[in-house]
Short mmCIF file of N, CA and C and ligand atoms in Angstrom, two decimals:
data_model
loop_
_atom_site.label_atom_id
_atom_site.label_comp_id
_atom_site.label_asym_id
_atom_site.label_seq_id
_atom_site.Cartn_x
_atom_site.Cartn_y
_atom_site.Cartn_z
N MET A 1 110.38 189.57 117.13
CA MET A 1 109.03 189.75 116.58
C MET A 1 108.06 190.12 117.70
N GLU A 2 107.08 190.92 117.31
CA GLU A 2 106.05 191.34 118.27
C GLU A 2 104.73 190.63 117.92
N SER A 3 103.73 190.80 118.81
CA SER A 3 102.47 190.08 118.59
C SER A 3 101.82 190.46 117.25
N ASN A 4 101.98 191.70 116.81
CA ASN A 4 101.41 192.11 115.51
C ASN A 4 101.99 191.32 114.35
N ASP A 5 103.26 190.93 114.48
CA ASP A 5 103.93 190.22 113.39
C ASP A 5 103.39 188.81 113.17
N VAL A 6 102.80 188.23 114.22
CA VAL A 6 102.31 186.85 114.12
C VAL A 6 100.84 186.75 114.50
N HIS A 7 100.14 187.85 114.32
CA HIS A 7 98.75 187.94 114.77
C HIS A 7 97.88 186.79 114.28
N ALA A 8 98.03 186.43 112.99
CA ALA A 8 97.19 185.39 112.40
C ALA A 8 97.47 184.00 112.99
N ASP A 9 98.65 183.81 113.56
CA ASP A 9 99.02 182.50 114.12
C ASP A 9 98.63 182.34 115.59
N LEU A 10 98.17 183.40 116.21
CA LEU A 10 97.98 183.39 117.67
C LEU A 10 96.55 183.11 118.11
N LYS A 11 96.44 182.32 119.17
CA LYS A 11 95.15 182.25 119.87
C LYS A 11 95.11 183.40 120.86
N HIS A 12 96.09 183.45 121.75
CA HIS A 12 96.18 184.61 122.61
C HIS A 12 97.59 184.84 123.16
N VAL A 13 97.81 186.05 123.62
CA VAL A 13 99.07 186.38 124.29
C VAL A 13 98.91 185.99 125.75
N LEU A 14 99.85 185.19 126.26
CA LEU A 14 99.76 184.73 127.64
C LEU A 14 100.52 185.69 128.57
N LYS A 15 101.75 186.04 128.18
CA LYS A 15 102.54 187.01 128.95
C LYS A 15 103.18 187.99 127.96
N SER A 16 102.95 189.26 128.20
CA SER A 16 103.46 190.29 127.29
C SER A 16 104.94 190.53 127.54
N LYS A 17 105.55 191.23 126.60
CA LYS A 17 106.95 191.61 126.74
C LYS A 17 107.19 192.34 128.06
N ASP A 18 106.33 193.32 128.40
CA ASP A 18 106.52 194.09 129.64
C ASP A 18 106.38 193.22 130.88
N GLU A 19 105.37 192.35 130.88
CA GLU A 19 105.20 191.45 132.03
C GLU A 19 106.43 190.58 132.23
N ILE A 20 106.95 190.05 131.13
CA ILE A 20 108.13 189.18 131.22
C ILE A 20 109.34 189.96 131.73
N GLN A 21 109.58 191.13 131.14
CA GLN A 21 110.75 191.92 131.52
C GLN A 21 110.68 192.36 132.99
N ASN A 22 109.49 192.75 133.46
CA ASN A 22 109.34 193.15 134.86
C ASN A 22 109.62 191.99 135.81
N ARG A 23 109.11 190.83 135.43
CA ARG A 23 109.30 189.65 136.30
C ARG A 23 110.77 189.22 136.31
N ILE A 24 111.44 189.29 135.17
CA ILE A 24 112.86 188.94 135.11
C ILE A 24 113.67 189.87 136.02
N ALA A 25 113.31 191.15 136.03
CA ALA A 25 114.01 192.12 136.89
C ALA A 25 113.82 191.76 138.36
N GLU A 26 112.61 191.31 138.72
CA GLU A 26 112.35 190.90 140.11
C GLU A 26 113.19 189.68 140.48
N LEU A 27 113.24 188.70 139.57
CA LEU A 27 114.04 187.50 139.83
C LEU A 27 115.52 187.87 139.96
N ALA A 28 115.99 188.77 139.11
CA ALA A 28 117.40 189.18 139.16
C ALA A 28 117.71 189.82 140.52
N ALA A 29 116.79 190.62 141.03
CA ALA A 29 117.01 191.26 142.33
C ALA A 29 117.11 190.21 143.44
N GLU A 30 116.26 189.19 143.37
CA GLU A 30 116.32 188.10 144.36
C GLU A 30 117.64 187.36 144.28
N ILE A 31 118.08 187.10 143.05
CA ILE A 31 119.32 186.34 142.84
C ILE A 31 120.52 187.16 143.31
N ASP A 32 120.54 188.47 143.01
CA ASP A 32 121.59 189.36 143.51
C ASP A 32 121.70 189.26 145.03
N ARG A 33 120.54 189.30 145.67
CA ARG A 33 120.50 189.28 147.13
C ARG A 33 120.94 187.93 147.69
N ASP A 34 120.40 186.85 147.11
CA ASP A 34 120.68 185.50 147.63
C ASP A 34 122.14 185.09 147.46
N TYR A 35 122.79 185.57 146.40
CA TYR A 35 124.17 185.14 146.14
C TYR A 35 125.21 186.21 146.48
N GLU A 36 124.79 187.21 147.24
CA GLU A 36 125.71 188.29 147.59
C GLU A 36 126.99 187.73 148.23
N GLY A 37 128.14 188.18 147.73
CA GLY A 37 129.42 187.73 148.29
C GLY A 37 129.89 186.37 147.81
N ARG A 38 129.12 185.73 146.91
CA ARG A 38 129.52 184.42 146.38
C ARG A 38 129.66 184.49 144.87
N ASP A 39 130.57 183.69 144.33
CA ASP A 39 130.70 183.61 142.87
C ASP A 39 129.60 182.72 142.33
N LEU A 40 128.93 183.19 141.30
CA LEU A 40 127.82 182.42 140.73
C LEU A 40 128.10 182.12 139.26
N LEU A 41 127.87 180.84 138.92
CA LEU A 41 127.91 180.42 137.51
C LEU A 41 126.48 180.16 137.07
N ILE A 42 126.02 180.89 136.05
CA ILE A 42 124.69 180.58 135.52
C ILE A 42 124.85 179.72 134.27
N VAL A 43 124.03 178.66 134.23
CA VAL A 43 124.12 177.66 133.17
C VAL A 43 122.81 177.67 132.38
N GLY A 44 122.90 178.05 131.12
CA GLY A 44 121.71 178.08 130.26
C GLY A 44 121.57 176.77 129.51
N VAL A 45 120.31 176.31 129.40
CA VAL A 45 120.04 175.07 128.67
C VAL A 45 119.56 175.45 127.27
N LEU A 46 120.40 175.11 126.29
CA LEU A 46 120.11 175.44 124.88
C LEU A 46 118.97 174.58 124.36
N LYS A 47 118.16 175.10 123.40
CA LYS A 47 118.27 176.44 122.90
C LYS A 47 117.31 177.40 123.58
N GLY A 48 116.30 176.83 124.23
CA GLY A 48 115.19 177.64 124.72
C GLY A 48 115.56 178.72 125.71
N ALA A 49 116.63 178.50 126.50
CA ALA A 49 116.94 179.43 127.58
C ALA A 49 117.76 180.65 127.12
N VAL A 50 118.01 180.75 125.83
CA VAL A 50 118.85 181.86 125.34
C VAL A 50 118.27 183.22 125.72
N MET A 51 116.98 183.40 125.53
CA MET A 51 116.35 184.71 125.80
C MET A 51 116.38 185.04 127.30
N VAL A 52 115.96 184.08 128.12
CA VAL A 52 115.91 184.35 129.56
C VAL A 52 117.32 184.52 130.11
N MET A 53 118.29 183.77 129.61
CA MET A 53 119.69 183.97 130.06
C MET A 53 120.15 185.39 129.73
N ALA A 54 119.91 185.82 128.50
CA ALA A 54 120.38 187.13 128.06
C ALA A 54 119.74 188.25 128.88
N ASP A 55 118.44 188.13 129.13
CA ASP A 55 117.75 189.19 129.88
C ASP A 55 118.08 189.14 131.37
N LEU A 56 118.12 187.92 131.92
CA LEU A 56 118.41 187.78 133.35
C LEU A 56 119.83 188.27 133.65
N ALA A 57 120.79 187.84 132.84
CA ALA A 57 122.19 188.22 133.10
C ALA A 57 122.36 189.74 133.07
N ARG A 58 121.69 190.39 132.13
CA ARG A 58 121.81 191.85 132.03
C ARG A 58 121.07 192.58 133.13
N ALA A 59 120.07 191.92 133.73
CA ALA A 59 119.32 192.55 134.82
C ALA A 59 120.03 192.41 136.17
N LEU A 60 121.03 191.52 136.24
CA LEU A 60 121.77 191.35 137.50
C LEU A 60 122.72 192.52 137.72
N HIS A 61 122.96 192.84 138.99
CA HIS A 61 123.92 193.90 139.32
C HIS A 61 125.24 193.31 139.84
N SER A 62 125.34 191.97 139.84
CA SER A 62 126.56 191.30 140.31
C SER A 62 127.27 190.64 139.14
N HIS A 63 128.58 190.39 139.30
CA HIS A 63 129.31 189.61 138.30
C HIS A 63 128.82 188.17 138.34
N VAL A 64 128.64 187.59 137.16
CA VAL A 64 128.41 186.15 137.07
C VAL A 64 129.24 185.62 135.91
N THR A 65 129.52 184.32 135.91
CA THR A 65 130.06 183.70 134.71
C THR A 65 128.91 182.91 134.08
N MET A 66 129.02 182.70 132.77
CA MET A 66 127.93 182.05 132.02
C MET A 66 128.47 180.86 131.25
N ASP A 67 127.70 179.78 131.25
CA ASP A 67 128.08 178.62 130.46
C ASP A 67 126.79 177.99 129.92
N TRP A 68 126.95 177.06 129.00
CA TRP A 68 125.81 176.51 128.27
C TRP A 68 125.88 175.01 128.18
N MET A 69 124.70 174.39 128.22
CA MET A 69 124.60 172.95 127.95
C MET A 69 123.50 172.72 126.93
N ALA A 70 123.65 171.66 126.17
CA ALA A 70 122.53 171.23 125.32
C ALA A 70 122.24 169.77 125.65
N VAL A 71 120.97 169.48 125.88
CA VAL A 71 120.57 168.11 126.20
C VAL A 71 119.39 167.72 125.32
N SER A 72 119.23 166.44 125.12
CA SER A 72 118.02 166.00 124.43
C SER A 72 117.35 164.92 125.25
N SER A 73 116.03 165.03 125.34
CA SER A 73 115.28 164.00 126.05
C SER A 73 114.77 163.00 125.04
N TYR A 74 115.18 161.75 125.20
CA TYR A 74 114.62 160.72 124.34
C TYR A 74 113.16 160.56 124.70
N GLY A 75 112.36 160.20 123.72
CA GLY A 75 110.97 159.95 124.03
C GLY A 75 110.16 160.04 122.77
N SER A 76 108.90 159.61 122.86
CA SER A 76 108.07 159.63 121.67
C SER A 76 107.49 161.03 121.48
N GLY A 77 107.64 161.55 120.30
CA GLY A 77 107.02 162.83 119.93
C GLY A 77 107.39 163.96 120.86
N THR A 78 106.39 164.60 121.43
CA THR A 78 106.61 165.79 122.23
C THR A 78 106.74 165.46 123.72
N GLN A 79 106.59 164.16 124.06
CA GLN A 79 106.66 163.79 125.47
C GLN A 79 108.10 163.55 125.90
N SER A 80 108.49 164.20 126.95
CA SER A 80 109.81 163.98 127.51
C SER A 80 109.81 162.67 128.28
N SER A 81 110.90 161.88 128.18
CA SER A 81 110.91 160.56 128.79
C SER A 81 111.70 160.51 130.08
N GLY A 82 112.56 161.52 130.27
CA GLY A 82 113.42 161.48 131.44
C GLY A 82 114.76 160.83 131.15
N VAL A 83 114.88 160.17 129.99
CA VAL A 83 116.18 159.64 129.57
C VAL A 83 116.87 160.74 128.78
N VAL A 84 117.98 161.24 129.34
CA VAL A 84 118.57 162.45 128.78
C VAL A 84 119.96 162.16 128.23
N ARG A 85 120.27 162.77 127.11
CA ARG A 85 121.59 162.65 126.50
C ARG A 85 122.20 164.05 126.43
N ILE A 86 123.49 164.15 126.78
CA ILE A 86 124.15 165.45 126.70
C ILE A 86 124.68 165.66 125.28
N LEU A 87 124.21 166.70 124.63
CA LEU A 87 124.67 167.03 123.27
C LEU A 87 125.86 167.98 123.31
N LYS A 88 125.82 168.90 124.28
CA LYS A 88 126.96 169.81 124.48
C LYS A 88 127.14 169.97 125.97
N ASP A 89 128.33 169.64 126.46
CA ASP A 89 128.57 169.74 127.90
C ASP A 89 129.15 171.11 128.24
N LEU A 90 129.24 171.40 129.53
CA LEU A 90 129.81 172.66 130.00
C LEU A 90 131.29 172.74 129.67
N ASP A 91 131.80 173.97 129.52
CA ASP A 91 133.24 174.18 129.40
C ASP A 91 133.88 174.27 130.78
N SER A 92 133.08 174.61 131.80
CA SER A 92 133.62 174.89 133.14
C SER A 92 133.70 173.64 134.00
N ASP A 93 134.69 173.64 134.89
CA ASP A 93 134.77 172.66 135.95
C ASP A 93 133.86 173.14 137.08
N LEU A 94 133.03 172.27 137.63
CA LEU A 94 132.03 172.72 138.61
C LEU A 94 132.46 172.56 140.06
N MET A 95 133.66 172.02 140.28
CA MET A 95 134.11 171.75 141.64
C MET A 95 134.03 173.01 142.52
N GLY A 96 133.25 172.92 143.59
CA GLY A 96 133.14 174.01 144.56
C GLY A 96 132.32 175.21 144.10
N LYS A 97 131.68 175.12 142.94
CA LYS A 97 130.94 176.27 142.39
C LYS A 97 129.48 176.33 142.85
N HIS A 98 129.00 177.56 142.96
CA HIS A 98 127.56 177.78 143.11
C HIS A 98 126.97 177.92 141.71
N VAL A 99 126.05 177.00 141.39
CA VAL A 99 125.52 176.93 140.03
C VAL A 99 124.02 177.23 140.05
N LEU A 100 123.61 178.05 139.09
CA LEU A 100 122.17 178.30 138.89
C LEU A 100 121.83 177.88 137.46
N ILE A 101 121.00 176.84 137.35
CA ILE A 101 120.55 176.38 136.03
C ILE A 101 119.41 177.29 135.59
N VAL A 102 119.50 177.80 134.37
CA VAL A 102 118.47 178.70 133.85
C VAL A 102 117.74 178.00 132.71
N GLU A 103 116.43 177.88 132.85
CA GLU A 103 115.61 177.17 131.86
C GLU A 103 114.50 178.06 131.34
N ASP A 104 114.01 177.69 130.17
CA ASP A 104 112.86 178.39 129.61
C ASP A 104 111.57 177.95 130.29
N ILE A 105 111.37 176.63 130.36
CA ILE A 105 110.10 176.14 130.87
C ILE A 105 110.28 174.78 131.54
N ILE A 106 109.54 174.54 132.59
CA ILE A 106 109.49 173.22 133.21
C ILE A 106 108.12 172.64 132.96
N ASP A 107 108.13 171.52 132.27
CA ASP A 107 106.87 170.86 131.89
C ASP A 107 106.72 169.65 132.81
N SER A 108 107.18 168.47 132.38
CA SER A 108 107.12 167.30 133.26
C SER A 108 108.14 167.42 134.40
N GLY A 109 109.22 168.17 134.16
CA GLY A 109 110.29 168.30 135.15
C GLY A 109 111.36 167.22 135.02
N LEU A 110 111.14 166.27 134.11
CA LEU A 110 112.04 165.11 134.01
C LEU A 110 113.44 165.52 133.56
N THR A 111 113.51 166.41 132.55
CA THR A 111 114.82 166.83 132.03
C THR A 111 115.63 167.52 133.13
N LEU A 112 114.98 168.44 133.80
CA LEU A 112 115.69 169.25 134.79
C LEU A 112 116.06 168.45 136.03
N SER A 113 115.20 167.53 136.40
CA SER A 113 115.48 166.68 137.54
C SER A 113 116.76 165.87 137.27
N TRP A 114 116.88 165.36 136.06
CA TRP A 114 118.08 164.62 135.66
C TRP A 114 119.30 165.54 135.65
N LEU A 115 119.12 166.74 135.08
CA LEU A 115 120.24 167.67 134.94
C LEU A 115 120.76 168.14 136.29
N LYS A 116 119.86 168.40 137.22
CA LYS A 116 120.27 168.87 138.54
C LYS A 116 121.13 167.80 139.23
N THR A 117 120.66 166.56 139.18
CA THR A 117 121.42 165.46 139.78
C THR A 117 122.77 165.30 139.11
N ASN A 118 122.80 165.44 137.78
CA ASN A 118 124.05 165.31 137.03
C ASN A 118 125.06 166.37 137.46
N LEU A 119 124.61 167.62 137.57
CA LEU A 119 125.54 168.70 137.93
C LEU A 119 125.99 168.56 139.38
N GLU A 120 125.07 168.16 140.26
CA GLU A 120 125.43 167.97 141.68
C GLU A 120 126.51 166.91 141.85
N SER A 121 126.53 165.93 140.95
CA SER A 121 127.51 164.84 141.07
C SER A 121 128.92 165.30 140.71
N ARG A 122 129.05 166.56 140.24
CA ARG A 122 130.37 167.06 139.83
C ARG A 122 131.07 167.89 140.91
N GLY A 123 130.59 167.79 142.15
CA GLY A 123 131.29 168.45 143.25
C GLY A 123 130.93 169.91 143.46
N THR A 124 129.76 170.31 143.00
CA THR A 124 129.31 171.69 143.17
C THR A 124 129.10 172.04 144.64
N ALA A 125 129.21 173.34 144.96
CA ALA A 125 128.86 173.80 146.31
C ALA A 125 127.34 173.87 146.45
N SER A 126 126.64 174.25 145.36
CA SER A 126 125.18 174.27 145.37
C SER A 126 124.68 174.29 143.93
N VAL A 127 123.49 173.72 143.74
CA VAL A 127 122.82 173.79 142.43
C VAL A 127 121.38 174.20 142.66
N GLU A 128 120.98 175.32 142.08
CA GLU A 128 119.58 175.77 142.14
C GLU A 128 119.06 175.96 140.73
N ILE A 129 117.75 176.17 140.63
CA ILE A 129 117.11 176.27 139.32
C ILE A 129 116.30 177.56 139.21
N CYS A 130 116.42 178.20 138.07
CA CYS A 130 115.60 179.36 137.74
C CYS A 130 114.91 179.07 136.41
N THR A 131 113.59 179.18 136.37
CA THR A 131 112.88 178.97 135.11
C THR A 131 111.94 180.13 134.82
N ALA A 132 111.85 180.50 133.56
CA ALA A 132 110.95 181.59 133.19
C ALA A 132 109.49 181.16 133.36
N PHE A 133 109.19 179.91 132.96
CA PHE A 133 107.82 179.42 133.01
C PHE A 133 107.78 178.02 133.61
N ARG A 134 106.65 177.71 134.24
CA ARG A 134 106.45 176.37 134.79
C ARG A 134 104.99 175.99 134.63
N LYS A 135 104.76 174.70 134.30
CA LYS A 135 103.38 174.20 134.20
C LYS A 135 103.15 173.25 135.37
N PRO A 136 102.64 173.73 136.49
CA PRO A 136 102.51 172.88 137.69
C PRO A 136 101.65 171.64 137.43
N ASP A 137 100.64 171.74 136.57
CA ASP A 137 99.75 170.61 136.35
C ASP A 137 100.37 169.51 135.50
N ALA A 138 101.54 169.78 134.91
CA ALA A 138 102.19 168.78 134.05
C ALA A 138 103.30 168.02 134.78
N ALA A 139 103.57 168.38 136.02
CA ALA A 139 104.72 167.82 136.74
C ALA A 139 104.59 166.31 136.92
N LYS A 140 105.67 165.60 136.57
CA LYS A 140 105.71 164.15 136.79
C LYS A 140 106.65 163.79 137.91
N VAL A 141 107.57 164.70 138.24
CA VAL A 141 108.47 164.49 139.37
C VAL A 141 108.48 165.76 140.21
N ALA A 142 108.64 165.58 141.52
CA ALA A 142 108.75 166.73 142.40
C ALA A 142 110.15 167.31 142.23
N ILE A 143 110.24 168.57 141.96
CA ILE A 143 111.53 169.19 141.77
C ILE A 143 111.51 170.57 142.41
N ASP A 144 112.58 170.82 143.16
CA ASP A 144 112.65 172.04 143.94
C ASP A 144 113.20 173.17 143.06
N VAL A 145 112.34 174.12 142.71
CA VAL A 145 112.74 175.22 141.83
C VAL A 145 112.75 176.52 142.62
N LYS A 146 113.92 177.12 142.76
CA LYS A 146 114.04 178.28 143.64
C LYS A 146 113.44 179.54 143.04
N TYR A 147 113.61 179.72 141.74
CA TYR A 147 113.12 180.95 141.08
C TYR A 147 112.21 180.60 139.91
N VAL A 148 110.95 181.03 140.00
CA VAL A 148 109.98 180.76 138.94
C VAL A 148 109.42 182.09 138.44
N GLY A 149 109.53 182.32 137.15
CA GLY A 149 108.96 183.54 136.58
C GLY A 149 107.45 183.52 136.67
N PHE A 150 106.83 182.57 136.00
CA PHE A 150 105.37 182.46 135.97
C PHE A 150 104.93 181.00 135.97
N ASP A 151 103.95 180.68 136.80
CA ASP A 151 103.24 179.42 136.66
C ASP A 151 102.14 179.62 135.62
N ILE A 152 102.07 178.70 134.66
CA ILE A 152 101.10 178.86 133.57
C ILE A 152 100.28 177.59 133.41
N PRO A 153 99.12 177.70 132.72
CA PRO A 153 98.28 176.52 132.51
C PRO A 153 99.00 175.47 131.66
N ASN A 154 98.50 174.24 131.75
CA ASN A 154 99.12 173.12 131.04
C ASN A 154 98.68 173.10 129.58
N GLU A 155 99.17 174.08 128.81
CA GLU A 155 98.92 174.09 127.37
C GLU A 155 100.22 174.48 126.66
N PHE A 156 100.30 174.14 125.39
CA PHE A 156 101.54 174.36 124.64
C PHE A 156 101.69 175.85 124.31
N VAL A 157 102.83 176.41 124.64
CA VAL A 157 103.06 177.84 124.41
C VAL A 157 104.33 178.04 123.57
N VAL A 158 104.41 179.18 122.92
CA VAL A 158 105.60 179.52 122.12
C VAL A 158 106.03 180.95 122.42
N GLY A 159 107.27 181.23 122.06
CA GLY A 159 107.80 182.58 122.19
C GLY A 159 108.81 182.70 123.31
N TYR A 160 109.58 183.78 123.30
CA TYR A 160 110.59 184.03 124.31
C TYR A 160 111.49 182.80 124.50
N GLY A 161 111.94 182.23 123.38
CA GLY A 161 112.82 181.07 123.41
C GLY A 161 112.12 179.75 123.11
N LEU A 162 110.82 179.70 123.38
CA LEU A 162 110.08 178.44 123.19
C LEU A 162 109.61 178.31 121.75
N ASP A 163 109.78 177.11 121.20
CA ASP A 163 109.48 176.93 119.78
C ASP A 163 108.33 175.97 119.52
N TYR A 164 107.77 176.09 118.32
CA TYR A 164 106.99 175.02 117.73
C TYR A 164 107.69 174.70 116.41
N ALA A 165 108.21 173.49 116.24
CA ALA A 165 108.98 173.10 115.06
C ALA A 165 110.07 174.12 114.74
N GLU A 166 110.77 174.55 115.77
CA GLU A 166 111.91 175.49 115.70
C GLU A 166 111.51 176.93 115.35
N LYS A 167 110.22 177.20 115.17
CA LYS A 167 109.78 178.57 114.90
C LYS A 167 109.25 179.22 116.18
N TYR A 168 109.12 180.52 116.13
CA TYR A 168 108.52 181.36 117.18
C TYR A 168 109.44 181.62 118.37
N ARG A 169 110.68 181.14 118.33
CA ARG A 169 111.58 181.40 119.47
C ARG A 169 111.83 182.90 119.64
N ASN A 170 111.81 183.64 118.53
CA ASN A 170 112.19 185.06 118.58
C ASN A 170 111.02 185.99 118.81
N LEU A 171 109.91 185.50 119.34
CA LEU A 171 108.85 186.40 119.79
C LEU A 171 109.29 187.04 121.11
N ASP A 172 108.95 188.31 121.31
CA ASP A 172 109.34 188.97 122.57
C ASP A 172 108.29 188.78 123.67
N PHE A 173 107.30 187.91 123.41
CA PHE A 173 106.24 187.62 124.38
C PHE A 173 105.99 186.11 124.34
N VAL A 174 105.10 185.61 125.18
CA VAL A 174 104.71 184.19 125.13
C VAL A 174 103.23 184.08 124.85
N GLY A 175 102.90 183.21 123.92
CA GLY A 175 101.49 183.05 123.56
C GLY A 175 101.16 181.62 123.20
N THR A 176 99.85 181.39 123.00
CA THR A 176 99.41 180.08 122.52
C THR A 176 99.06 180.20 121.05
N LEU A 177 99.29 179.12 120.30
CA LEU A 177 99.09 179.14 118.86
C LEU A 177 97.63 178.84 118.52
N ALA A 178 97.18 179.41 117.44
CA ALA A 178 95.86 179.05 116.90
C ALA A 178 95.94 177.63 116.37
N PRO A 179 94.85 176.85 116.55
CA PRO A 179 94.87 175.43 116.14
C PRO A 179 95.27 175.22 114.67
N HIS A 180 94.94 176.14 113.77
CA HIS A 180 95.28 175.92 112.35
C HIS A 180 96.78 175.81 112.11
N VAL A 181 97.60 176.29 113.05
CA VAL A 181 99.06 176.24 112.86
C VAL A 181 99.57 174.80 112.99
N TYR A 182 99.02 174.04 113.91
CA TYR A 182 99.56 172.69 114.17
C TYR A 182 98.62 171.56 113.76
N GLU A 183 97.43 171.87 113.24
CA GLU A 183 96.50 170.79 112.85
C GLU A 183 96.64 170.44 111.37
P1 LIG B 1 110.31 168.42 130.63
O1 LIG B 1 110.16 169.38 131.79
O2 LIG B 1 111.37 167.39 130.82
O3 LIG B 1 108.99 167.80 130.26
O4 LIG B 1 110.77 169.19 129.31
C1 LIG B 1 110.91 170.55 129.25
C2 LIG B 1 111.31 170.93 127.85
O5 LIG B 1 110.25 170.63 126.91
C3 LIG B 1 111.51 172.43 127.77
O6 LIG B 1 112.84 172.77 128.02
C4 LIG B 1 111.07 172.75 126.35
O7 LIG B 1 112.16 172.59 125.46
C5 LIG B 1 110.02 171.72 126.03
N1 LIG B 1 108.65 172.25 126.27
C6 LIG B 1 107.82 171.91 127.28
N2 LIG B 1 106.65 172.59 127.22
C7 LIG B 1 106.75 173.39 126.13
C8 LIG B 1 105.84 174.35 125.52
O8 LIG B 1 104.71 174.61 125.97
N3 LIG B 1 106.29 174.97 124.41
C9 LIG B 1 107.53 174.73 123.87
N4 LIG B 1 108.40 173.84 124.41
C10 LIG B 1 108.01 173.17 125.52
MG1 LIG B 2 114.40 173.72 127.13
#
């Protein structure tokens, strides 16, 4: 879906399709360079990271393998608690692997902080993080993120994988919702 398709639901477009695609290409070039000569496994966190995984993987000029995890953060309502449960684990053995976790957005950072430690405990050669979006003002834990698409303000956004009540994931841009949608 494009911005015209959901015009009535939008407050504003935060990052357009072109801005996102250009930035993903830049990140892919950095990743190609940084992992030159090494085997890389990219791990997408379901469901939000589907779009960024698909675009990032196709923008790379190197071979990578791809795997997926699904996790849920226990907590009240929309607040992440940092207590994480694995809903779907990786199919791959991580022993000796260079792993890049690919995420849609880092909000408090609690989920990813837990996930990074979990994957590192499996004997990886390295674990780094790539996220399409990050909200620096929402951070509750310090977390080292090697590749960041965009730092954005601390407000709720949808699109490009990000949902509100499971909707809006299939927007090709990222935007904020008009208050009438969630009030
Ligand atoms: P946290 O970093 O542990 O707080 O949780 C990050 C997760 O919360 C992301 O992977 C998203 O699934 C979800 N999330 C955080 N901020 C937003 C947002 O603005 N829109 C949609 N989902 C969000
Ligand atoms: Mg997510």
